[in-house]
mmCIF file of C-alpha atoms in Angstrom:
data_model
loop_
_atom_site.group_PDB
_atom_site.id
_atom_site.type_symbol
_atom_site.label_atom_id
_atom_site.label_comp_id
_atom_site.label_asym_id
_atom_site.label_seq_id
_atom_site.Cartn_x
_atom_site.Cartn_y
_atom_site.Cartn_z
ATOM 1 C CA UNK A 73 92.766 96.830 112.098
ATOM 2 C CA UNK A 74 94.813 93.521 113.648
ATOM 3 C CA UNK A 75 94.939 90.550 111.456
ATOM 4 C CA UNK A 76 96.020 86.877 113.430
ATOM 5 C CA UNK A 77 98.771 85.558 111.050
ATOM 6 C CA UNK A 78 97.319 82.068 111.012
ATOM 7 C CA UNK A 79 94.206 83.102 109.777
ATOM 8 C CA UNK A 80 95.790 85.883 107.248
ATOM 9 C CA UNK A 81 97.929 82.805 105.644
ATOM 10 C CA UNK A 82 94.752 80.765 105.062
ATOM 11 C CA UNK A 83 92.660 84.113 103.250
ATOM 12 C CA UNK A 84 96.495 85.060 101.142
ATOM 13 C CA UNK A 85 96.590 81.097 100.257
ATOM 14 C CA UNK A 86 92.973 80.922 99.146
ATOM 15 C CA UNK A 87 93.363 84.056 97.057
ATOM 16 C CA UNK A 88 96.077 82.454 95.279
ATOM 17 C CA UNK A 89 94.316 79.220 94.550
ATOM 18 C CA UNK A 90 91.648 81.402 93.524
ATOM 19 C CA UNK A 91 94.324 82.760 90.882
ATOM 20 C CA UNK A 92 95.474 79.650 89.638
ATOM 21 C CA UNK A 93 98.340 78.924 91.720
ATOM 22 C CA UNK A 94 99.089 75.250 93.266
ATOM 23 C CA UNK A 95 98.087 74.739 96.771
ATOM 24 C CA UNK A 96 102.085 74.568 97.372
ATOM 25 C CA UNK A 97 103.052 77.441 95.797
ATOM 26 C CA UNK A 98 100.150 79.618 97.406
ATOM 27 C CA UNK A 99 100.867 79.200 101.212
ATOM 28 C CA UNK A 100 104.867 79.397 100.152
ATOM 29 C CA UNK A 101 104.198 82.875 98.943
ATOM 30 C CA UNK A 102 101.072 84.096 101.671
ATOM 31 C CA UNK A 103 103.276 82.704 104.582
ATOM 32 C CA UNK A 104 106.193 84.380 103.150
ATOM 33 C CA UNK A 105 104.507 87.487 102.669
ATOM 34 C CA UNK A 106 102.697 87.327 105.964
ATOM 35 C CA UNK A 107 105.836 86.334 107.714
ATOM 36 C CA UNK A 108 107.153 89.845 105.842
ATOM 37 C CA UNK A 109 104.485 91.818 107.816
ATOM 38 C CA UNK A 110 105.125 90.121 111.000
ATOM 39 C CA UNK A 111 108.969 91.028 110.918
ATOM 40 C CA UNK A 112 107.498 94.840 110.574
ATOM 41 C CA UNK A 113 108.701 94.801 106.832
ATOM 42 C CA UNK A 114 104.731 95.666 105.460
ATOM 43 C CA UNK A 115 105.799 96.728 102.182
ATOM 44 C CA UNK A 116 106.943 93.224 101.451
ATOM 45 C CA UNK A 117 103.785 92.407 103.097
ATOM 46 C CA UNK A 118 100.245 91.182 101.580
ATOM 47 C CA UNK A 119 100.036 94.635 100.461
ATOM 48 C CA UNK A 120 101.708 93.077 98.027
ATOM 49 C CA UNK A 121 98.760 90.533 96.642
ATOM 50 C CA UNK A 122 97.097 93.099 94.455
ATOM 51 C CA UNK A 123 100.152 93.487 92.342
ATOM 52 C CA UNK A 124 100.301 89.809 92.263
ATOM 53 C CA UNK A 125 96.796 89.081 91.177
ATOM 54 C CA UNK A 126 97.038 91.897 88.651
ATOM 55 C CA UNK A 127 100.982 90.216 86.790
ATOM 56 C CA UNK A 128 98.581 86.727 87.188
ATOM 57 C CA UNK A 129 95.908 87.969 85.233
ATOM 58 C CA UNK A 130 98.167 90.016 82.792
ATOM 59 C CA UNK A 131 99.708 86.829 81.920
ATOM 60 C CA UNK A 132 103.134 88.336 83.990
ATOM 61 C CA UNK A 133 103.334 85.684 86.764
ATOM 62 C CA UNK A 134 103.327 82.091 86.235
ATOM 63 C CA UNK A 135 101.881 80.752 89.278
ATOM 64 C CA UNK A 136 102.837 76.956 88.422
ATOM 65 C CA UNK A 137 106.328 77.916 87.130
ATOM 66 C CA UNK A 138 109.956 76.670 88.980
ATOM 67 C CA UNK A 139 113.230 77.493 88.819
ATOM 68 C CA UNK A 140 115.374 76.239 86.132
ATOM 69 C CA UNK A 141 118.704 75.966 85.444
ATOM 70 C CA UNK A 142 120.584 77.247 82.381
ATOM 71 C CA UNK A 143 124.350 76.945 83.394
ATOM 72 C CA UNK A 144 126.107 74.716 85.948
ATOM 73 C CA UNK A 145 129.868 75.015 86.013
ATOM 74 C CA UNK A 146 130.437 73.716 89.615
ATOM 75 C CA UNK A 147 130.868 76.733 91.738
ATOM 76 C CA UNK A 148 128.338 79.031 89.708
ATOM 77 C CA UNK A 149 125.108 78.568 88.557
ATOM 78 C CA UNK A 150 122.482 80.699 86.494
ATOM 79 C CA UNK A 151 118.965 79.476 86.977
ATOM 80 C CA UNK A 152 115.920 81.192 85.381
ATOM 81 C CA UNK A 153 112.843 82.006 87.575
ATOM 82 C CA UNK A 154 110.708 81.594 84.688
ATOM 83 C CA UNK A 155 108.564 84.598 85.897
ATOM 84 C CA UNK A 156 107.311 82.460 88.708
ATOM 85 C CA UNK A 157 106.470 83.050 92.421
ATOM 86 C CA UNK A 158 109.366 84.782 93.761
ATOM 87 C CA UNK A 159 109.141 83.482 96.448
ATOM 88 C CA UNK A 160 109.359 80.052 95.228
ATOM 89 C CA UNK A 161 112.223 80.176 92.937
ATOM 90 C CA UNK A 162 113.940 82.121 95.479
ATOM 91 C CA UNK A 163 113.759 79.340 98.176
ATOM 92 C CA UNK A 164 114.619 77.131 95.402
ATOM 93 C CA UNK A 165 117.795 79.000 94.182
ATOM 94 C CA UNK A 166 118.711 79.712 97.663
ATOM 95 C CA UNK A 167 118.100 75.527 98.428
ATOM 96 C CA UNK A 168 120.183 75.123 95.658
ATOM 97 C CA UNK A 169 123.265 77.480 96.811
ATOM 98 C CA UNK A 170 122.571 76.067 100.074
ATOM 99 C CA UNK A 171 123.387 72.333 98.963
ATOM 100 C CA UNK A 172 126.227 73.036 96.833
ATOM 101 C CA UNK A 173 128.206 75.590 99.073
ATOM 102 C CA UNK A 174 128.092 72.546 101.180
ATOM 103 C CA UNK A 175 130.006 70.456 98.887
ATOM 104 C CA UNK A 176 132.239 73.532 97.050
ATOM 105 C CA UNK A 177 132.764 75.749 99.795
ATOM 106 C CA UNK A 178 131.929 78.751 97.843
ATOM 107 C CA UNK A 179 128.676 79.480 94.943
ATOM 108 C CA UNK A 180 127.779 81.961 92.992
ATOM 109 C CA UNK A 181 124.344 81.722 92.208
ATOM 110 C CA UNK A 182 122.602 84.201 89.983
ATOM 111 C CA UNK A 183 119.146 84.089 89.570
ATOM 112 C CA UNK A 184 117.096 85.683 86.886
ATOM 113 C CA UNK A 185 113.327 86.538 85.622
ATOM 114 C CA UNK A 186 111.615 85.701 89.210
ATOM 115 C CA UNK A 187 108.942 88.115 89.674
ATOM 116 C CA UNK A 188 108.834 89.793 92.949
ATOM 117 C CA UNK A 189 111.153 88.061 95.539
ATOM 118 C CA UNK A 190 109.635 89.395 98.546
ATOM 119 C CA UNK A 191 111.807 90.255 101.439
ATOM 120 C CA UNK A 192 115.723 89.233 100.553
ATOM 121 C CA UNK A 193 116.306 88.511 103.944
ATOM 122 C CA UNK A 194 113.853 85.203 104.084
ATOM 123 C CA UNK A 195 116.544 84.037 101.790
ATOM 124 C CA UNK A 196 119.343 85.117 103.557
ATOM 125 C CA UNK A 197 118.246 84.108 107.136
ATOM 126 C CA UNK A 198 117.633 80.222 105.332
ATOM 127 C CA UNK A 199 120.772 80.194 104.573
ATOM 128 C CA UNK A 200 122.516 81.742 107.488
ATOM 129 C CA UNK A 201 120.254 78.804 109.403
ATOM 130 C CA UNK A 202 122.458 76.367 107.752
ATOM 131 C CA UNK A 203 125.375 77.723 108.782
ATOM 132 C CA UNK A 204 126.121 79.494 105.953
ATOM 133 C CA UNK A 205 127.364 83.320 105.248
ATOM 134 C CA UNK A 206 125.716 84.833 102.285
ATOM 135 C CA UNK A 207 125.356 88.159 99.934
ATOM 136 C CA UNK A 208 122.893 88.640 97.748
ATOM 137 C CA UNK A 209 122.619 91.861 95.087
ATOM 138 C CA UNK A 210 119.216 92.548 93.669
ATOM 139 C CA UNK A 211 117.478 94.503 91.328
ATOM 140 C CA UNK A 212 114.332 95.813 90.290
ATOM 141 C CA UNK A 213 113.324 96.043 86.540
ATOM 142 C CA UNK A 214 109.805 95.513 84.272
ATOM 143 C CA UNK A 215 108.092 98.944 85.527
ATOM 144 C CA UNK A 216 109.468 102.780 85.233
ATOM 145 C CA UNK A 217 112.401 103.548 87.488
ATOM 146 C CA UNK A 218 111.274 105.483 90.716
ATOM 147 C CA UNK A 219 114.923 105.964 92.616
ATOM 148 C CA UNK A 220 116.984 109.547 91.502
ATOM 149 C CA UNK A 221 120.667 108.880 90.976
ATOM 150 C CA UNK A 222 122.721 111.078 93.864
ATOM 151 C CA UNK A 223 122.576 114.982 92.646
ATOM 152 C CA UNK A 224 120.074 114.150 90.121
ATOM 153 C CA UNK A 225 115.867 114.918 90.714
ATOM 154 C CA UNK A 226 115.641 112.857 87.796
ATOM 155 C CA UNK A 227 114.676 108.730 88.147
ATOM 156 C CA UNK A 228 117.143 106.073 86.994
ATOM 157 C CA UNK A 229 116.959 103.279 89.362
ATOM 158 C CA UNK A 230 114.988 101.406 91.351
ATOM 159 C CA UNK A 231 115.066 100.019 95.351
ATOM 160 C CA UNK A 232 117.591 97.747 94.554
ATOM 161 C CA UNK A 233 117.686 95.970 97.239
ATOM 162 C CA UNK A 234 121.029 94.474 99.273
ATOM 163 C CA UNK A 235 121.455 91.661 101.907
ATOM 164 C CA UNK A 236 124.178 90.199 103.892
ATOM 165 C CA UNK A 237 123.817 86.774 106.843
ATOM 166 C CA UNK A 238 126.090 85.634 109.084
ATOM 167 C CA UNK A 239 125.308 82.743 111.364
ATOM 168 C CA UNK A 240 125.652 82.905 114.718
ATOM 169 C CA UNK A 241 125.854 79.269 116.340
ATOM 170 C CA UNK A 242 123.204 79.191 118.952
ATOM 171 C CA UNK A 243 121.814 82.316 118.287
ATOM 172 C CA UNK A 244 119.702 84.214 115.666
ATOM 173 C CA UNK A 245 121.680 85.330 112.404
ATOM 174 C CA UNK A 246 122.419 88.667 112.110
ATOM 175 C CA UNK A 247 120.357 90.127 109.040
ATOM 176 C CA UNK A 248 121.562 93.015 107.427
ATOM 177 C CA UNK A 249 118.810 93.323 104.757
ATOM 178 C CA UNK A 250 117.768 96.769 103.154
ATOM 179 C CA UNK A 251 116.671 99.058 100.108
ATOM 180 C CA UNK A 252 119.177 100.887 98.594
ATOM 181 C CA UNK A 253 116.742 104.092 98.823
ATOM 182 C CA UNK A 254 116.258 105.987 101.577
ATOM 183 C CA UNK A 255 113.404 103.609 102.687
ATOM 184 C CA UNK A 256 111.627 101.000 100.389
ATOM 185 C CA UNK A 257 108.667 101.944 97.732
ATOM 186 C CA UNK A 258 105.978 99.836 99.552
ATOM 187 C CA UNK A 259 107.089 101.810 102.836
ATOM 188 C CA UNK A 260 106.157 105.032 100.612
ATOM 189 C CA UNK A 261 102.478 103.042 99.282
ATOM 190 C CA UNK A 262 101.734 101.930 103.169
ATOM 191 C CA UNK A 263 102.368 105.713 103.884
ATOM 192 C CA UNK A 264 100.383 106.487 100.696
ATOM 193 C CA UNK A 265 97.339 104.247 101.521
ATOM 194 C CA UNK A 266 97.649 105.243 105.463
ATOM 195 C CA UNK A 267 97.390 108.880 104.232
ATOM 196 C CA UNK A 268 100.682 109.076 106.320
ATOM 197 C CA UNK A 269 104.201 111.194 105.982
ATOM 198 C CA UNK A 270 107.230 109.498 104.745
ATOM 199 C CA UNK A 271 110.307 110.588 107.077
ATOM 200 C CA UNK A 272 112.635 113.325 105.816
ATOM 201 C CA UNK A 273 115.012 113.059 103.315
ATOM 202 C CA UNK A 274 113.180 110.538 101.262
ATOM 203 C CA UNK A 275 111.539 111.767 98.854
ATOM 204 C CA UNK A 276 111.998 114.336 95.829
ATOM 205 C CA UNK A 277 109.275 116.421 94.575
ATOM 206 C CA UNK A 278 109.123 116.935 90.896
ATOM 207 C CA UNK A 279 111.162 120.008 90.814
ATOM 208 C CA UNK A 280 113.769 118.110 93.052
ATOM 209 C CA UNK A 281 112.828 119.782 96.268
ATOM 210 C CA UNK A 282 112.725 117.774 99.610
ATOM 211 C CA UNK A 283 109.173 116.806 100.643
ATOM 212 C CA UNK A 284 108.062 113.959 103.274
ATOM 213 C CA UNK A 285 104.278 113.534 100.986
ATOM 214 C CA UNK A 286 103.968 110.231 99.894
ATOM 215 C CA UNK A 287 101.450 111.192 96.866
ATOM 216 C CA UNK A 288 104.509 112.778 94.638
ATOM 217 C CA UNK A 289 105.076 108.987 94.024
ATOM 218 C CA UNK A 290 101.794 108.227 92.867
ATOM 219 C CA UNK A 291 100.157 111.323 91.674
ATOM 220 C CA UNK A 292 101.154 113.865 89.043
ATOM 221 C CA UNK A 293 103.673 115.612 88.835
ATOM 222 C CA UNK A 294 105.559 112.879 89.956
ATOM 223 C CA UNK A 295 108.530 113.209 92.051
ATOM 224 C CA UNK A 296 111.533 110.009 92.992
ATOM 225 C CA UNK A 297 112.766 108.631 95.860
ATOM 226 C CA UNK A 298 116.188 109.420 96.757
ATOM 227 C CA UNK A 299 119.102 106.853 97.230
ATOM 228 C CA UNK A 300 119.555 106.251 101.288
ATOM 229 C CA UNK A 301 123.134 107.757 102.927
ATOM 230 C CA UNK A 302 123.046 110.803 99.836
ATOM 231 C CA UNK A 303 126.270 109.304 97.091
ATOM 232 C CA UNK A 304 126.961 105.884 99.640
ATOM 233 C CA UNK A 305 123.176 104.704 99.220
ATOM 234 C CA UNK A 306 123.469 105.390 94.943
ATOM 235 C CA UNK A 307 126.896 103.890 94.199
ATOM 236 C CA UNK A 308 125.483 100.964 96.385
ATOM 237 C CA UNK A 309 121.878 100.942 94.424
ATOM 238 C CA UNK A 310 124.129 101.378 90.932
ATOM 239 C CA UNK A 311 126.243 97.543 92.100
ATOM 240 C CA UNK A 312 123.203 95.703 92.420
ATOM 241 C CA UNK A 313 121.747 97.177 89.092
ATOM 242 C CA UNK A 314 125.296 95.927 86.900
ATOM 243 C CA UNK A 315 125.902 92.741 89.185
ATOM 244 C CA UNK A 316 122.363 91.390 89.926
ATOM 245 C CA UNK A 317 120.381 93.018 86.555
ATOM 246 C CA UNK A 318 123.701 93.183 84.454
ATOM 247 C CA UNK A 319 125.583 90.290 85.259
ATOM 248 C CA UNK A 320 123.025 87.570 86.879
ATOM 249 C CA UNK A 321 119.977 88.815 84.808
ATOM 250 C CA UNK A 322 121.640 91.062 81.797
ATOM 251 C CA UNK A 323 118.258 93.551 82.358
ATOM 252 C CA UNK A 324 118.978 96.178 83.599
ATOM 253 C CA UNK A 325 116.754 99.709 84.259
ATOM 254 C CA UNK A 326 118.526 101.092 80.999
ATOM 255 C CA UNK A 327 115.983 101.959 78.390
ATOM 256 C CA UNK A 328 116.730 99.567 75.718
ATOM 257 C CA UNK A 329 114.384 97.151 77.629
ATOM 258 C CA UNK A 330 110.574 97.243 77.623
ATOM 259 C CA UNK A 331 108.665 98.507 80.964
ATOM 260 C CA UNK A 332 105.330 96.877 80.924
ATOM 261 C CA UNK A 333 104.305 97.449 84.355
ATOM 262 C CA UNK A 334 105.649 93.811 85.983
ATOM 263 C CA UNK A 335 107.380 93.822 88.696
ATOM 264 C CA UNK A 336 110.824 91.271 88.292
ATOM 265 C CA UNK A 337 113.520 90.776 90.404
ATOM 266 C CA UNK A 338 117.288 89.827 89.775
ATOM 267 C CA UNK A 339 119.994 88.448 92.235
ATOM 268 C CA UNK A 340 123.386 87.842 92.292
ATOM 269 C CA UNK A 341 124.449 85.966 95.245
ATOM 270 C CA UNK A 342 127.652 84.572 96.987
ATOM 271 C CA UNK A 343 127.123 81.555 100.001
ATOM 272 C CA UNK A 344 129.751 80.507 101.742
ATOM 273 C CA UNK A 345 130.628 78.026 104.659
ATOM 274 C CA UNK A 346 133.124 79.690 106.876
ATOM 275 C CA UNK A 347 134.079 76.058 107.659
ATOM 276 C CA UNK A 348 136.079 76.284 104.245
ATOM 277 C CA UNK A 349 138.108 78.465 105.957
ATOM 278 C CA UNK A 350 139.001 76.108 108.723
ATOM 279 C CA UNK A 351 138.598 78.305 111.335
ATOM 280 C CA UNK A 352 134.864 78.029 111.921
ATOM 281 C CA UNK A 353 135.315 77.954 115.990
ATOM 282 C CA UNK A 354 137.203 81.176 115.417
ATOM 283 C CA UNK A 355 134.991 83.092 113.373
ATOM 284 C CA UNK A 356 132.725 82.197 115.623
ATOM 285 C CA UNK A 357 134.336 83.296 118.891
ATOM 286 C CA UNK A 358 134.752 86.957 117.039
ATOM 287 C CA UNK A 359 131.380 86.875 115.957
ATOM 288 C CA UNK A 360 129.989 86.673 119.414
ATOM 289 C CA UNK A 361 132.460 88.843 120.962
ATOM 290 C CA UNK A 362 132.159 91.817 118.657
ATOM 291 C CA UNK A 363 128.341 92.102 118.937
ATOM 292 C CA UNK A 364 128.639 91.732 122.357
ATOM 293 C CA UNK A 365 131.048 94.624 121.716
ATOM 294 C CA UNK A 366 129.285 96.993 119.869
ATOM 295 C CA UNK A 367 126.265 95.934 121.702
ATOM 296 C CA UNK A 368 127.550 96.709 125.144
ATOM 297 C CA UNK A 369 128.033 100.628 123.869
ATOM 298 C CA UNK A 370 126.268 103.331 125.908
ATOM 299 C CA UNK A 371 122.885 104.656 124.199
ATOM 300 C CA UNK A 372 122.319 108.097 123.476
ATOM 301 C CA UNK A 373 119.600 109.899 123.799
ATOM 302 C CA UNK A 374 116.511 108.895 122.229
ATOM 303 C CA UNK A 375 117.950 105.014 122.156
ATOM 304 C CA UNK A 376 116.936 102.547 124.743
ATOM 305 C CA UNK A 377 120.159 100.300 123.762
ATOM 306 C CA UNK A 378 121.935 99.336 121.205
ATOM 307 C CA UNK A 379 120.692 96.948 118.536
ATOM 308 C CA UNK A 380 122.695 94.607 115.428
ATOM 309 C CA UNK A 381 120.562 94.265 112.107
ATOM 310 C CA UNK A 382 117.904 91.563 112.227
ATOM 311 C CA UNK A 383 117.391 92.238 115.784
ATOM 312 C CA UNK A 384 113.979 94.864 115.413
ATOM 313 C CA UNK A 385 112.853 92.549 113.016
ATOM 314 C CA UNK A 386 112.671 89.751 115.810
ATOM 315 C CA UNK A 387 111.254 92.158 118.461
ATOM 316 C CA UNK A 388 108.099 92.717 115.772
ATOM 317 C CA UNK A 389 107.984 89.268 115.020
ATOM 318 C CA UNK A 390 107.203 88.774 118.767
ATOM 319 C CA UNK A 391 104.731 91.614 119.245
ATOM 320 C CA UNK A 392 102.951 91.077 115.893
ATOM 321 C CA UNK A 393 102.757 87.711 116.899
ATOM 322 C CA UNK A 394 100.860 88.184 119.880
ATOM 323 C CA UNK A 395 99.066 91.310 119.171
ATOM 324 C CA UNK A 396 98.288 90.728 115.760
ATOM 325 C CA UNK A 397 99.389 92.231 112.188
ATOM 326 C CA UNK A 398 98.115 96.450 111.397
ATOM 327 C CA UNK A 399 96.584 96.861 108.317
ATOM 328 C CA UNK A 400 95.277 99.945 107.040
ATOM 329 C CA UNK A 401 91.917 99.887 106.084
ATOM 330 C CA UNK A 402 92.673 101.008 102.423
ATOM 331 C CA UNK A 403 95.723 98.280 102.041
ATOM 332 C CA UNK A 404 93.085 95.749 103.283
ATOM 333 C CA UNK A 405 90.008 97.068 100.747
ATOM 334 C CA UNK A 406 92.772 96.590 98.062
ATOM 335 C CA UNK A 407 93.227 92.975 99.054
ATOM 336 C CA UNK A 408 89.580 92.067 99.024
ATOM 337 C CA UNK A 409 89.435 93.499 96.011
ATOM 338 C CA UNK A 410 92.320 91.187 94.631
ATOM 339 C CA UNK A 411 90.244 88.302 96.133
ATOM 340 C CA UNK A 412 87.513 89.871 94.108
ATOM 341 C CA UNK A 413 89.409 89.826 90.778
ATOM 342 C CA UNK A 414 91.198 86.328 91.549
ATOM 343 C CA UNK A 415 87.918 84.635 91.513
ATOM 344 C CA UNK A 416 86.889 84.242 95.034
ATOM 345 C CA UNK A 417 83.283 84.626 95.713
ATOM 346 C CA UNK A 418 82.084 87.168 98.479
ATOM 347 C CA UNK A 419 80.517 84.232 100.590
ATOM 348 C CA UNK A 420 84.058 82.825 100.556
ATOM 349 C CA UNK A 421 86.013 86.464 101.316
ATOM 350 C CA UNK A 422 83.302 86.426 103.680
ATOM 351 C CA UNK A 423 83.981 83.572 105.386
ATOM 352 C CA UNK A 424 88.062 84.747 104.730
ATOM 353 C CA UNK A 425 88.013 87.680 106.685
ATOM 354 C CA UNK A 426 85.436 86.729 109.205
ATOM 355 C CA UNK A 427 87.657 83.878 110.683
ATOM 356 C CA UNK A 428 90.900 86.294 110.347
ATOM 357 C CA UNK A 429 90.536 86.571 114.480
ATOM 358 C CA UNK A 430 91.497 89.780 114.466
#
């Protein structure tokens, strides 16, 4: 089916009042999540409510919490998501690097305990918006790991993800914003709930062989997801566990810490205004002459042109946004249900999905 994003906001937001959340807090997180699926990134989508009404109910999310922060020396801060809305204390740590790379220069923020951030690059493309270059190293912790370590069939990690923005005055930032596996876990559960095949080279079956069926994830014998780019993609995926888990959250996937089925996030990230530098018109200049560079190479075959990160994302913004957002019809029977267990009465899911013009 097509979903409208307008409408899809309004049913997310009402499912999350439903759950207890604060009218604020509930359309930050649906339009963040919605604005996920509309950028073509649907495993950071609404797919995701389920597991949020689930943590709200197991007492795992605190819908009314905020970001906090524990240490301020100037150019780095630790704040503490407080098992809140990721996508709240996100924006808010990223509002707060924001302000104070303006005055410093340089911060290191690290954020800890935020339950699911969402997609890292709504944080990234904020602050690239402002002018601002930033990094961000995440990591993935409170369930079992699902990602094998490079040569092993075994799991040890998670998705870990990793970001990088870098403004582009007058233009759209470019995004570089990705899963250290070969392609994200809610890519493998759209895939699973689609009754879809996961490309090649993704996956692990439980004796360590290759196999493109999403189910080795979810059913027994379970299998892992491999890291992406074979020994590249895991030493990448093992730098955001130690320097977003280890250093900005100090949990990390190792097994002294309990897995209770939550899912919590940890970043490390570095913001920086190139005008510290000086040279901002430079930087700049090279900016927009080296992706006209690389852009301007020949395709090959199978390639219409050539693209920099952050640009498919804005070519599905613009066709979701006019044709409407795909959900499968088992992802979307998972999110009634959701309403269901939030609260929501069927005349209201009712009158939720019957408006969602799509």
């Amino acid at each position: 089916m097509l979903i409208n994003a307008e409408p899809l906001c309004r049913f997310v937001t009402e499912i999350f009042l439903s759950a207890g959340a604060a009218q604020a807090a509930a359309k930050e997180t649906a339009d963040h999540l919605v604005l996920a699926n509309l950028k073509g990134h649907d495993s950071h989508g609404v797919g995701m409510v389920p597991t949020y009404v689930g943590n709200i109910g197991r007492g795992n999310l605190d819908p009314s919490a905020h970001m906090a922060v524990r240490r301020d020396t100037g150019a780095v801060v630790l704040a503490d998501g407080c098992f809140g809305f990721g996508q709240v204390v996100g924006r808010e740590a990223a509002d707060l690097a924001i302000a104070r790379a303006r005055e410093t220069g340089l911060v290191c923020v690290g954020l800890r305990n935020a339950h699911h951030l969402g997609r890292i690059g709504t944080y990234a493309e904020r602050c690239a918006e402002a002018g601002l270059v930033s990094v961000h190293f995440v990591n993935v912790v409170g369930h079992d790991p699902l990602v094998s370590p490079w040569g092993s069939r075994e799991r040890r990690l998670q998705t870990n993800p990793f970001c990088v923005a870098v403004p582009r005055d007058g233009d759209s930032p470019i995004v570089l914003d990705m899963a250290t596996s070969a392609i994200a876990m809610g890519k493998v559960r759209v895939a699973y709930m689609s009754g879809k095949a996961v490309p090649d080279g993704a996956l692990l079956d439980h004796d360590g062989m290759p196999t493109t069926d999403p189910r080795t994830m979810f059913e027994a014998p379970r299998g892992a997801l491999g890291p992406f780019g074979t020994y590249k993609g895991y030493g990448l995926a093992l730098m955001c566990e130690l320097l977003g888990g280890g250093l900005a959250g100090e949990w990390t996937m190792q097994p002294g810490h309990e897995r209770i089925g939550t899912v919590v996030n940890n970043m490390l990230m570095f913001v920086l205004d190139p005008r510290a530098f000086g040279g901002h018109e430079a930087f700049q200049r090279e900016v927009l002459a080296m992706v006209d560079y690389v852009k301007g190479a020949a395709p090959r075959n199978g390639f219409d042109r050539v693209r920099i990160p952050g640009e498919p994302e804005r070519e599905a913004m613009a066709k979701r946004s006019a044709e409407g957002i795909p959900i499968d019809d088992n992802s979307w029977q998972a999110v009634l249900e959701a309403a269901r267990q939030a609260g929501m009465g069927e005349d209201a899911i009712r009158t939720g999905v019957g408006n969602r013009d799509g």
